[in-house]
Amino acid sequence: MLFFLFLLLLSAASSASAKLSLDYYNASCPRVHQIISDIITTKQINSPTTGAGVLRLFFHDCFVSGCDASVLISTNNFNVAERDADINHSLPGDAFDAIVRAKASLELQCPGIVSCADILAIATRDLVSMLGGPFYPIRLGRKDSFTSSAAYVESNLARANTSIDKIIDLFAAKGFTVRDFVALSGAHTVGFSHCSEYADRIFHFNNGGPFAYDPTMNPRFAQALQKACANYLKDPTIATFNDIMTPGKFDNLYYQNLLKGLGLLATDQKIAADPRTAPLVKLYAENQSAFFEDFVHSMQKLSIYGVKTGRNGEVRRRCDAFNNLSG
């Protein structure tokens, strides 16, 4: 029975993704790519952390209930939406704002045509490329979700200290391989993390003494983080870059850093040590082309996960509200 249900879900997912196409908006909104590109380019120039933020927003959207823009919905009196789940509180406002601006511009040119889910997928791809990463084709035609619930978030996303076993199982349950996991982890080559996400690694070893940091960390790196995060309990907004070498460039330095004990999050450093993931970390550290190739494959795979098509979704007038609630 369970196997039959799995096949049924797999068939439904394949059917939905088959309805997507590269030329979906060619007739209905031919300038969709240019309009989105113009908006996010301006946003990235004015707020350089936008690219990393949108990439994280895309992952948090897709991995919970599929790539359906459910993470963009605002909470109302009747429902606590995904974006208000505890793990999503750190999603940056600039990322949401970039998608809202792109949607507003598209509504002026092609009202009611382009879904928020497609905007998020295109914007993510364009921003990755803008930061120096690979450009890849994206099939379009996603519809926006009819639901968004904070209750579904926690069990679908890994925390900064989640075990590798659990993360691999989490990915596998959604049809993603260990290779997908390690390649997608490369997104941490850009952006930043708040001190609270890795405080245990730098303050809570050896009974909090002078060597209170995780021994797998580079000592100078750990001590610098201790200074940077000294007041994080008083100021929870304090954060540091995920990649201390080239924080604003999408490259393979993230993996090179891991081999030197310069991984920021516990999960980052763990993938350099686990025998299932370590060979891929070494490969990507040595060969950026291999990383880019696998990242593209995994992002394209991710971008069609759980998509809604046809009557299973809608094209929202506003990205933060369902049409029946947006007036």
mmCIF file of C-alpha atoms in Angstrom:
data_model
loop_
_atom_site.group_PDB
_atom_site.id
_atom_site.type_symbol
_atom_site.label_atom_id
_atom_site.label_comp_id
_atom_site.label_asym_id
_atom_site.label_seq_id
_atom_site.Cartn_x
_atom_site.Cartn_y
_atom_site.Cartn_z
ATOM 1 C CA MET A 1 0.000 0.000 0.000
ATOM 2 C CA LEU A 2 2.761 2.451 0.965
ATOM 3 C CA PHE A 3 4.695 1.598 -2.182
ATOM 4 C CA PHE A 4 1.573 2.242 -4.277
ATOM 5 C CA LEU A 5 1.112 5.651 -2.630
ATOM 6 C CA PHE A 6 4.769 6.478 -3.279
ATOM 7 C CA LEU A 7 4.345 5.606 -6.969
ATOM 8 C CA LEU A 8 1.167 7.681 -7.106
ATOM 9 C CA LEU A 9 2.925 10.708 -5.625
ATOM 10 C CA LEU A 10 5.886 10.207 -7.945
ATOM 11 C CA SER A 11 3.560 10.025 -10.947
ATOM 12 C CA ALA A 12 1.751 13.193 -9.880
ATOM 13 C CA ALA A 13 5.033 15.058 -9.417
ATOM 14 C CA SER A 14 6.301 13.918 -12.827
ATOM 15 C CA SER A 15 3.026 14.955 -14.450
ATOM 16 C CA ALA A 16 3.184 18.417 -12.870
ATOM 17 C CA SER A 17 6.805 19.045 -13.853
ATOM 18 C CA ALA A 18 6.068 17.830 -17.401
ATOM 19 C CA LYS A 19 3.672 20.761 -17.816
ATOM 20 C CA LEU A 20 6.517 23.226 -17.301
ATOM 21 C CA SER A 21 8.394 24.596 -20.309
ATOM 22 C CA LEU A 22 11.244 26.963 -21.141
ATOM 23 C CA ASP A 23 8.996 29.099 -23.369
ATOM 24 C CA TYR A 24 5.956 29.188 -21.086
ATOM 25 C CA TYR A 25 5.643 33.003 -21.159
ATOM 26 C CA ASN A 26 6.839 33.627 -24.712
ATOM 27 C CA ALA A 27 3.386 34.714 -25.885
ATOM 28 C CA SER A 28 1.746 35.905 -22.655
ATOM 29 C CA CYS A 29 4.639 37.912 -21.153
ATOM 30 C CA PRO A 30 7.626 37.913 -23.529
ATOM 31 C CA ARG A 31 9.717 40.357 -21.440
ATOM 32 C CA VAL A 32 9.373 38.410 -18.180
ATOM 33 C CA HIS A 33 13.096 37.650 -17.875
ATOM 34 C CA GLN A 34 14.188 41.206 -18.651
ATOM 35 C CA ILE A 35 11.689 42.737 -16.234
ATOM 36 C CA ILE A 36 12.803 40.475 -13.367
ATOM 37 C CA SER A 37 16.469 40.984 -14.216
ATOM 38 C CA ASP A 38 16.138 44.782 -14.175
ATOM 39 C CA ILE A 39 14.472 44.778 -10.757
ATOM 40 C CA ILE A 40 16.816 42.360 -9.019
ATOM 41 C CA THR A 41 19.937 43.932 -10.529
ATOM 42 C CA THR A 42 18.999 47.273 -8.994
ATOM 43 C CA LYS A 43 18.119 45.577 -5.709
ATOM 44 C CA GLN A 44 21.420 43.658 -5.597
ATOM 45 C CA ILE A 45 23.442 46.809 -6.292
ATOM 46 C CA ASN A 46 21.686 48.692 -3.502
ATOM 47 C CA SER A 47 21.605 45.731 -1.072
ATOM 48 C CA PRO A 48 24.510 43.339 -1.816
ATOM 49 C CA THR A 49 23.194 40.600 0.487
ATOM 50 C CA THR A 50 20.041 40.203 -1.625
ATOM 51 C CA GLY A 51 21.441 37.425 -3.807
ATOM 52 C CA ALA A 52 22.304 35.108 -0.936
ATOM 53 C CA GLY A 53 18.994 35.942 0.739
ATOM 54 C CA VAL A 54 16.890 35.067 -2.296
ATOM 55 C CA LEU A 55 18.807 31.812 -2.774
ATOM 56 C CA ARG A 56 18.044 30.837 0.832
ATOM 57 C CA LEU A 57 14.414 31.929 0.431
ATOM 58 C CA PHE A 58 14.083 29.697 -2.644
ATOM 59 C CA PHE A 59 15.445 26.652 -0.800
ATOM 60 C CA HIS A 60 13.219 27.234 2.233
ATOM 61 C CA ASP A 61 10.221 27.529 -0.071
ATOM 62 C CA CYS A 62 10.881 24.447 -2.186
ATOM 63 C CA PHE A 63 11.911 22.073 0.589
ATOM 64 C CA VAL A 64 8.779 22.532 2.689
ATOM 65 C CA SER A 65 5.851 21.991 0.316
ATOM 66 C CA GLY A 66 7.432 22.325 -3.105
ATOM 67 C CA CYS A 67 8.399 25.357 -5.196
ATOM 68 C CA ASP A 68 5.071 27.131 -4.840
ATOM 69 C CA ALA A 69 5.840 30.506 -3.202
ATOM 70 C CA SER A 70 4.130 29.376 0.023
ATOM 71 C CA VAL A 71 6.990 30.942 2.021
ATOM 72 C CA LEU A 72 6.005 34.388 0.717
ATOM 73 C CA ILE A 73 2.534 34.349 2.287
ATOM 74 C CA SER A 74 1.991 36.642 5.265
ATOM 75 C CA THR A 75 0.354 35.460 8.461
ATOM 76 C CA ASN A 76 -3.208 36.655 9.085
ATOM 77 C CA ASN A 77 -5.824 36.267 11.814
ATOM 78 C CA PHE A 78 -6.788 32.830 10.509
ATOM 79 C CA ASN A 79 -3.405 31.264 9.762
ATOM 80 C CA VAL A 80 0.231 31.319 10.885
ATOM 81 C CA ALA A 81 2.139 31.110 7.607
ATOM 82 C CA GLU A 82 5.484 29.434 6.798
ATOM 83 C CA ARG A 83 7.490 32.637 7.006
ATOM 84 C CA ASP A 84 6.605 32.893 10.703
ATOM 85 C CA ALA A 85 7.972 29.479 11.629
ATOM 86 C CA ASP A 86 10.891 29.894 14.030
ATOM 87 C CA ILE A 87 13.510 28.666 11.545
ATOM 88 C CA ASN A 88 12.290 31.207 8.965
ATOM 89 C CA HIS A 89 12.514 34.267 11.195
ATOM 90 C CA SER A 90 16.067 34.870 9.951
ATOM 91 C CA LEU A 91 15.059 34.951 6.280
ATOM 92 C CA PRO A 92 16.155 38.439 5.156
ATOM 93 C CA GLY A 93 13.668 41.163 4.357
ATOM 94 C CA ASP A 94 15.663 42.181 1.287
ATOM 95 C CA ALA A 95 14.917 38.802 -0.278
ATOM 96 C CA PHE A 96 11.168 39.168 0.187
ATOM 97 C CA ASP A 97 11.345 42.751 -1.042
ATOM 98 C CA ALA A 98 13.139 41.750 -4.256
ATOM 99 C CA ILE A 99 10.343 39.338 -5.177
ATOM 100 C CA VAL A 100 7.615 41.822 -4.224
ATOM 101 C CA ARG A 101 9.202 44.482 -6.435
ATOM 102 C CA ALA A 102 9.546 42.098 -9.371
ATOM 103 C CA LYS A 103 5.917 41.018 -9.000
ATOM 104 C CA ALA A 104 4.705 44.624 -8.881
ATOM 105 C CA SER A 105 6.602 45.453 -12.073
ATOM 106 C CA LEU A 106 5.266 42.361 -13.859
ATOM 107 C CA GLU A 107 1.694 43.124 -12.815
ATOM 108 C CA LEU A 108 1.980 46.449 -14.626
ATOM 109 C CA GLN A 109 3.211 44.777 -17.811
ATOM 110 C CA CYS A 110 1.450 41.388 -17.713
ATOM 111 C CA PRO A 111 -1.307 41.458 -15.068
ATOM 112 C CA GLY A 112 -2.327 38.084 -13.677
ATOM 113 C CA ILE A 113 0.142 36.121 -15.818
ATOM 114 C CA VAL A 114 3.408 35.385 -13.992
ATOM 115 C CA SER A 115 3.301 33.390 -10.761
ATOM 116 C CA CYS A 116 5.289 34.339 -7.678
ATOM 117 C CA ALA A 117 6.779 30.828 -7.703
ATOM 118 C CA ASP A 118 8.216 31.406 -11.184
ATOM 119 C CA ILE A 119 9.489 34.861 -10.198
ATOM 120 C CA LEU A 120 11.339 33.349 -7.235
ATOM 121 C CA ALA A 121 12.868 30.619 -9.422
ATOM 122 C CA ILE A 122 14.022 33.074 -12.101
ATOM 123 C CA ALA A 123 15.312 35.635 -9.596
ATOM 124 C CA THR A 124 17.315 32.957 -7.770
ATOM 125 C CA ARG A 125 18.956 31.761 -10.990
ATOM 126 C CA ASP A 126 19.750 35.308 -12.140
ATOM 127 C CA LEU A 127 21.228 36.341 -8.798
ATOM 128 C CA VAL A 128 23.418 33.231 -8.571
ATOM 129 C CA SER A 129 24.753 34.107 -12.019
ATOM 130 C CA MET A 130 25.181 37.757 -11.053
ATOM 131 C CA LEU A 131 27.369 36.701 -8.125
ATOM 132 C CA GLY A 132 29.648 34.715 -10.407
ATOM 133 C CA GLY A 133 27.869 31.388 -10.344
ATOM 134 C CA PRO A 134 26.555 29.332 -13.271
ATOM 135 C CA PHE A 135 23.609 30.368 -15.434
ATOM 136 C CA TYR A 136 21.133 27.594 -16.181
ATOM 137 C CA PRO A 137 17.817 27.224 -18.048
ATOM 138 C CA ILE A 138 14.647 27.031 -15.955
ATOM 139 C CA ARG A 139 11.363 25.481 -16.967
ATOM 140 C CA LEU A 140 8.418 27.717 -16.093
ATOM 141 C CA GLY A 141 4.695 27.412 -15.497
ATOM 142 C CA ARG A 142 4.562 26.888 -11.727
ATOM 143 C CA LYS A 143 1.425 28.001 -9.957
ATOM 144 C CA ASP A 144 1.297 29.553 -6.497
ATOM 145 C CA SER A 145 0.050 27.533 -3.539
ATOM 146 C CA PHE A 146 -3.377 27.775 -1.949
ATOM 147 C CA THR A 147 -1.929 27.062 1.501
ATOM 148 C CA SER A 148 0.971 28.050 3.755
ATOM 149 C CA SER A 149 1.365 26.741 7.299
ATOM 150 C CA ALA A 150 4.165 27.229 9.802
ATOM 151 C CA ALA A 151 3.337 23.792 11.212
ATOM 152 C CA TYR A 152 4.918 22.048 8.195
ATOM 153 C CA VAL A 153 8.246 23.868 8.266
ATOM 154 C CA GLU A 154 10.316 22.501 11.152
ATOM 155 C CA SER A 155 10.225 18.858 10.070
ATOM 156 C CA ASN A 156 11.295 19.697 6.523
ATOM 157 C CA LEU A 157 14.327 21.923 7.096
ATOM 158 C CA ALA A 158 17.645 21.130 8.761
ATOM 159 C CA ARG A 159 19.037 23.210 11.591
ATOM 160 C CA ALA A 160 22.664 24.373 11.781
ATOM 161 C CA ASN A 161 23.488 21.548 14.205
ATOM 162 C CA THR A 162 21.439 18.754 12.617
ATOM 163 C CA SER A 163 23.313 15.467 12.192
ATOM 164 C CA ILE A 164 24.511 14.416 8.750
ATOM 165 C CA ASP A 165 22.482 11.208 9.064
ATOM 166 C CA LYS A 166 19.281 13.181 9.544
ATOM 167 C CA ILE A 167 20.039 15.611 6.726
ATOM 168 C CA ILE A 168 20.819 12.809 4.288
ATOM 169 C CA ASP A 169 17.550 11.108 5.284
ATOM 170 C CA LEU A 170 15.672 14.399 4.877
ATOM 171 C CA PHE A 171 17.041 14.857 1.364
ATOM 172 C CA ALA A 172 16.475 11.212 0.440
ATOM 173 C CA ALA A 173 12.823 11.388 1.491
ATOM 174 C CA LYS A 174 12.339 14.087 -1.136
ATOM 175 C CA GLY A 175 14.246 12.229 -3.844
ATOM 176 C CA PHE A 176 17.582 14.018 -3.475
ATOM 177 C CA THR A 177 20.945 12.244 -3.313
ATOM 178 C CA VAL A 178 23.991 12.779 -1.127
ATOM 179 C CA ARG A 179 25.572 14.470 -4.146
ATOM 180 C CA ASP A 180 22.613 16.871 -4.340
ATOM 181 C CA PHE A 181 23.004 17.638 -0.640
ATOM 182 C CA VAL A 182 26.711 18.470 -0.884
ATOM 183 C CA ALA A 183 26.298 20.467 -4.104
ATOM 184 C CA LEU A 184 23.400 22.520 -2.722
ATOM 185 C CA SER A 185 25.379 23.144 0.472
ATOM 186 C CA GLY A 186 27.701 25.161 -1.760
ATOM 187 C CA ALA A 187 25.112 27.930 -1.606
ATOM 188 C CA HIS A 188 26.849 28.819 1.670
ATOM 189 C CA THR A 189 29.676 30.273 -0.386
ATOM 190 C CA VAL A 190 27.675 33.521 -0.221
ATOM 191 C CA GLY A 191 25.694 35.224 2.517
ATOM 192 C CA PHE A 192 25.981 35.281 6.286
ATOM 193 C CA SER A 193 24.723 33.525 9.407
ATOM 194 C CA HIS A 194 23.734 34.957 12.761
ATOM 195 C CA CYS A 195 25.969 34.177 15.727
ATOM 196 C CA SER A 196 23.126 32.327 17.451
ATOM 197 C CA GLU A 197 23.284 29.672 14.723
ATOM 198 C CA TYR A 198 26.830 28.637 15.644
ATOM 199 C CA ALA A 199 27.333 29.972 19.190
ATOM 200 C CA ASP A 200 27.618 26.432 20.553
ATOM 201 C CA ARG A 201 30.674 25.856 18.360
ATOM 202 C CA ILE A 202 32.607 28.818 19.692
ATOM 203 C CA PHE A 203 31.497 29.226 23.312
ATOM 204 C CA HIS A 204 30.400 25.873 24.709
ATOM 205 C CA PHE A 205 33.354 23.500 24.442
ATOM 206 C CA ASN A 206 35.815 22.724 27.280
ATOM 207 C CA ASN A 207 33.490 24.172 29.909
ATOM 208 C CA GLY A 208 33.655 27.607 28.338
ATOM 209 C CA GLY A 209 37.343 28.166 29.019
ATOM 210 C CA PRO A 210 39.884 29.845 26.727
ATOM 211 C CA PHE A 211 39.561 26.927 24.309
ATOM 212 C CA ALA A 212 35.770 26.918 24.316
ATOM 213 C CA TYR A 213 35.542 26.347 20.583
ATOM 214 C CA ASP A 214 34.953 23.203 18.556
ATOM 215 C CA PRO A 215 38.377 21.533 18.083
ATOM 216 C CA THR A 216 37.581 20.898 14.424
ATOM 217 C CA MET A 217 37.725 24.670 13.850
ATOM 218 C CA ASN A 218 40.802 26.594 12.841
ATOM 219 C CA PRO A 219 41.868 28.212 16.168
ATOM 220 C CA ARG A 220 42.436 31.726 14.778
ATOM 221 C CA PHE A 221 39.107 31.574 12.961
ATOM 222 C CA ALA A 222 37.300 30.425 16.115
ATOM 223 C CA GLN A 223 38.895 33.146 18.252
ATOM 224 C CA ALA A 224 37.976 35.818 15.705
ATOM 225 C CA LEU A 225 34.383 34.597 15.786
ATOM 226 C CA GLN A 226 34.369 34.716 19.585
ATOM 227 C CA LYS A 227 35.292 38.404 19.409
ATOM 228 C CA ALA A 228 32.782 39.151 16.651
ATOM 229 C CA CYS A 229 29.957 37.398 18.518
ATOM 230 C CA ALA A 230 30.852 38.496 22.057
ATOM 231 C CA ASN A 231 27.599 40.467 22.461
ATOM 232 C CA TYR A 232 25.288 38.272 20.391
ATOM 233 C CA LEU A 233 22.944 37.608 23.329
ATOM 234 C CA LYS A 234 22.341 41.344 23.713
ATOM 235 C CA ASP A 235 22.238 41.957 19.977
ATOM 236 C CA PRO A 236 20.813 38.935 18.091
ATOM 237 C CA THR A 237 21.350 40.674 14.738
ATOM 238 C CA ILE A 238 25.143 40.194 14.890
ATOM 239 C CA ALA A 239 26.239 37.952 12.024
ATOM 240 C CA THR A 240 29.345 36.906 10.115
ATOM 241 C CA PHE A 241 29.979 35.784 6.554
ATOM 242 C CA ASN A 242 29.602 32.103 5.680
ATOM 243 C CA ASP A 243 32.711 32.275 3.480
ATOM 244 C CA ILE A 244 35.350 34.533 5.014
ATOM 245 C CA MET A 245 37.509 34.512 1.876
ATOM 246 C CA THR A 246 35.119 35.610 -0.893
ATOM 247 C CA PRO A 247 31.799 36.282 0.871
ATOM 248 C CA GLY A 248 30.177 38.079 -2.059
ATOM 249 C CA LYS A 249 31.292 35.726 -4.818
ATOM 250 C CA PHE A 250 29.678 32.454 -5.827
ATOM 251 C CA ASP A 251 32.663 30.118 -6.152
ATOM 252 C CA ASN A 252 34.145 26.938 -4.662
ATOM 253 C CA LEU A 253 36.004 28.645 -1.792
ATOM 254 C CA TYR A 254 33.343 27.332 0.589
ATOM 255 C CA TYR A 255 34.656 23.806 0.068
ATOM 256 C CA GLN A 256 38.296 24.873 0.271
ATOM 257 C CA ASN A 257 37.497 26.569 3.571
ATOM 258 C CA LEU A 258 36.019 23.358 4.981
ATOM 259 C CA LEU A 259 39.288 21.512 4.355
ATOM 260 C CA LYS A 260 41.070 24.181 6.447
ATOM 261 C CA GLY A 261 38.672 24.117 9.410
ATOM 262 C CA LEU A 262 37.002 27.335 8.281
ATOM 263 C CA GLY A 263 33.438 26.068 8.109
ATOM 264 C CA LEU A 264 31.061 28.379 9.955
ATOM 265 C CA LEU A 265 28.103 26.133 10.779
ATOM 266 C CA ALA A 266 28.410 22.742 12.426
ATOM 267 C CA THR A 267 26.701 21.093 9.455
ATOM 268 C CA ASP A 268 29.205 22.720 7.094
ATOM 269 C CA GLN A 269 32.215 21.283 8.884
ATOM 270 C CA LYS A 270 30.584 17.879 9.330
ATOM 271 C CA ILE A 271 30.287 17.279 5.579
ATOM 272 C CA ALA A 272 34.072 17.597 5.280
ATOM 273 C CA ALA A 273 34.521 14.745 7.756
ATOM 274 C CA ASP A 274 31.713 12.294 7.012
ATOM 275 C CA PRO A 275 32.902 9.490 4.681
ATOM 276 C CA ARG A 276 29.742 9.791 2.568
ATOM 277 C CA THR A 277 30.232 13.485 1.837
ATOM 278 C CA ALA A 278 33.965 14.174 2.303
ATOM 279 C CA PRO A 279 35.014 12.915 -1.180
ATOM 280 C CA LEU A 280 32.581 15.371 -2.792
ATOM 281 C CA VAL A 281 33.859 18.242 -0.641
ATOM 282 C CA LYS A 282 37.387 17.425 -1.802
ATOM 283 C CA LEU A 283 36.262 17.179 -5.448
ATOM 284 C CA TYR A 284 34.485 20.524 -5.381
ATOM 285 C CA ALA A 285 37.377 22.175 -3.516
ATOM 286 C CA GLU A 286 39.746 21.092 -6.270
ATOM 287 C CA ASN A 287 37.445 21.553 -9.257
ATOM 288 C CA GLN A 288 35.068 24.519 -9.447
ATOM 289 C CA SER A 289 33.698 23.322 -12.791
ATOM 290 C CA ALA A 290 32.622 20.044 -11.184
ATOM 291 C CA PHE A 291 30.889 21.994 -8.405
ATOM 292 C CA PHE A 292 29.107 24.283 -10.859
ATOM 293 C CA GLU A 293 27.981 21.342 -13.006
ATOM 294 C CA ASP A 294 26.555 19.454 -10.036
ATOM 295 C CA PHE A 295 25.050 22.606 -8.521
ATOM 296 C CA VAL A 296 23.174 23.314 -11.763
ATOM 297 C CA HIS A 297 21.881 19.744 -11.920
ATOM 298 C CA SER A 298 20.696 19.858 -8.299
ATOM 299 C CA MET A 299 19.145 23.330 -8.600
ATOM 300 C CA GLN A 300 17.205 22.331 -11.704
ATOM 301 C CA LYS A 301 16.045 19.229 -9.863
ATOM 302 C CA LEU A 302 15.100 21.304 -6.827
ATOM 303 C CA SER A 303 13.272 23.899 -8.931
ATOM 304 C CA ILE A 304 10.668 21.369 -10.089
ATOM 305 C CA TYR A 305 10.187 19.684 -6.725
ATOM 306 C CA GLY A 306 6.551 19.666 -5.635
ATOM 307 C CA VAL A 307 5.457 22.226 -8.230
ATOM 308 C CA LYS A 308 1.775 23.023 -8.610
ATOM 309 C CA THR A 309 0.281 23.301 -12.094
ATOM 310 C CA GLY A 310 -3.187 23.697 -13.581
ATOM 311 C CA ARG A 311 -5.960 23.879 -11.018
ATOM 312 C CA ASN A 312 -3.665 22.814 -8.195
ATOM 313 C CA GLY A 313 -2.542 26.421 -7.769
ATOM 314 C CA GLU A 314 -3.173 30.017 -8.781
ATOM 315 C CA VAL A 315 -1.324 33.065 -10.047
ATOM 316 C CA ARG A 316 -1.465 35.432 -7.091
ATOM 317 C CA ARG A 317 -2.131 39.105 -7.579
ATOM 318 C CA ARG A 318 0.151 39.750 -4.602
ATOM 319 C CA CYS A 319 2.885 37.402 -3.490
ATOM 320 C CA ASP A 320 2.108 37.773 0.198
ATOM 321 C CA ALA A 321 -1.613 36.899 0.043
ATOM 322 C CA PHE A 322 -3.876 34.338 -1.563
ATOM 323 C CA ASN A 323 -6.215 35.805 -4.160
ATOM 324 C CA ASN A 324 -9.329 35.083 -2.108
ATOM 325 C CA LEU A 325 -7.843 37.110 0.767
ATOM 326 C CA SER A 326 -6.061 39.894 -1.101
ATOM 327 C CA GLY A 327 -9.107 41.967 -1.895
#
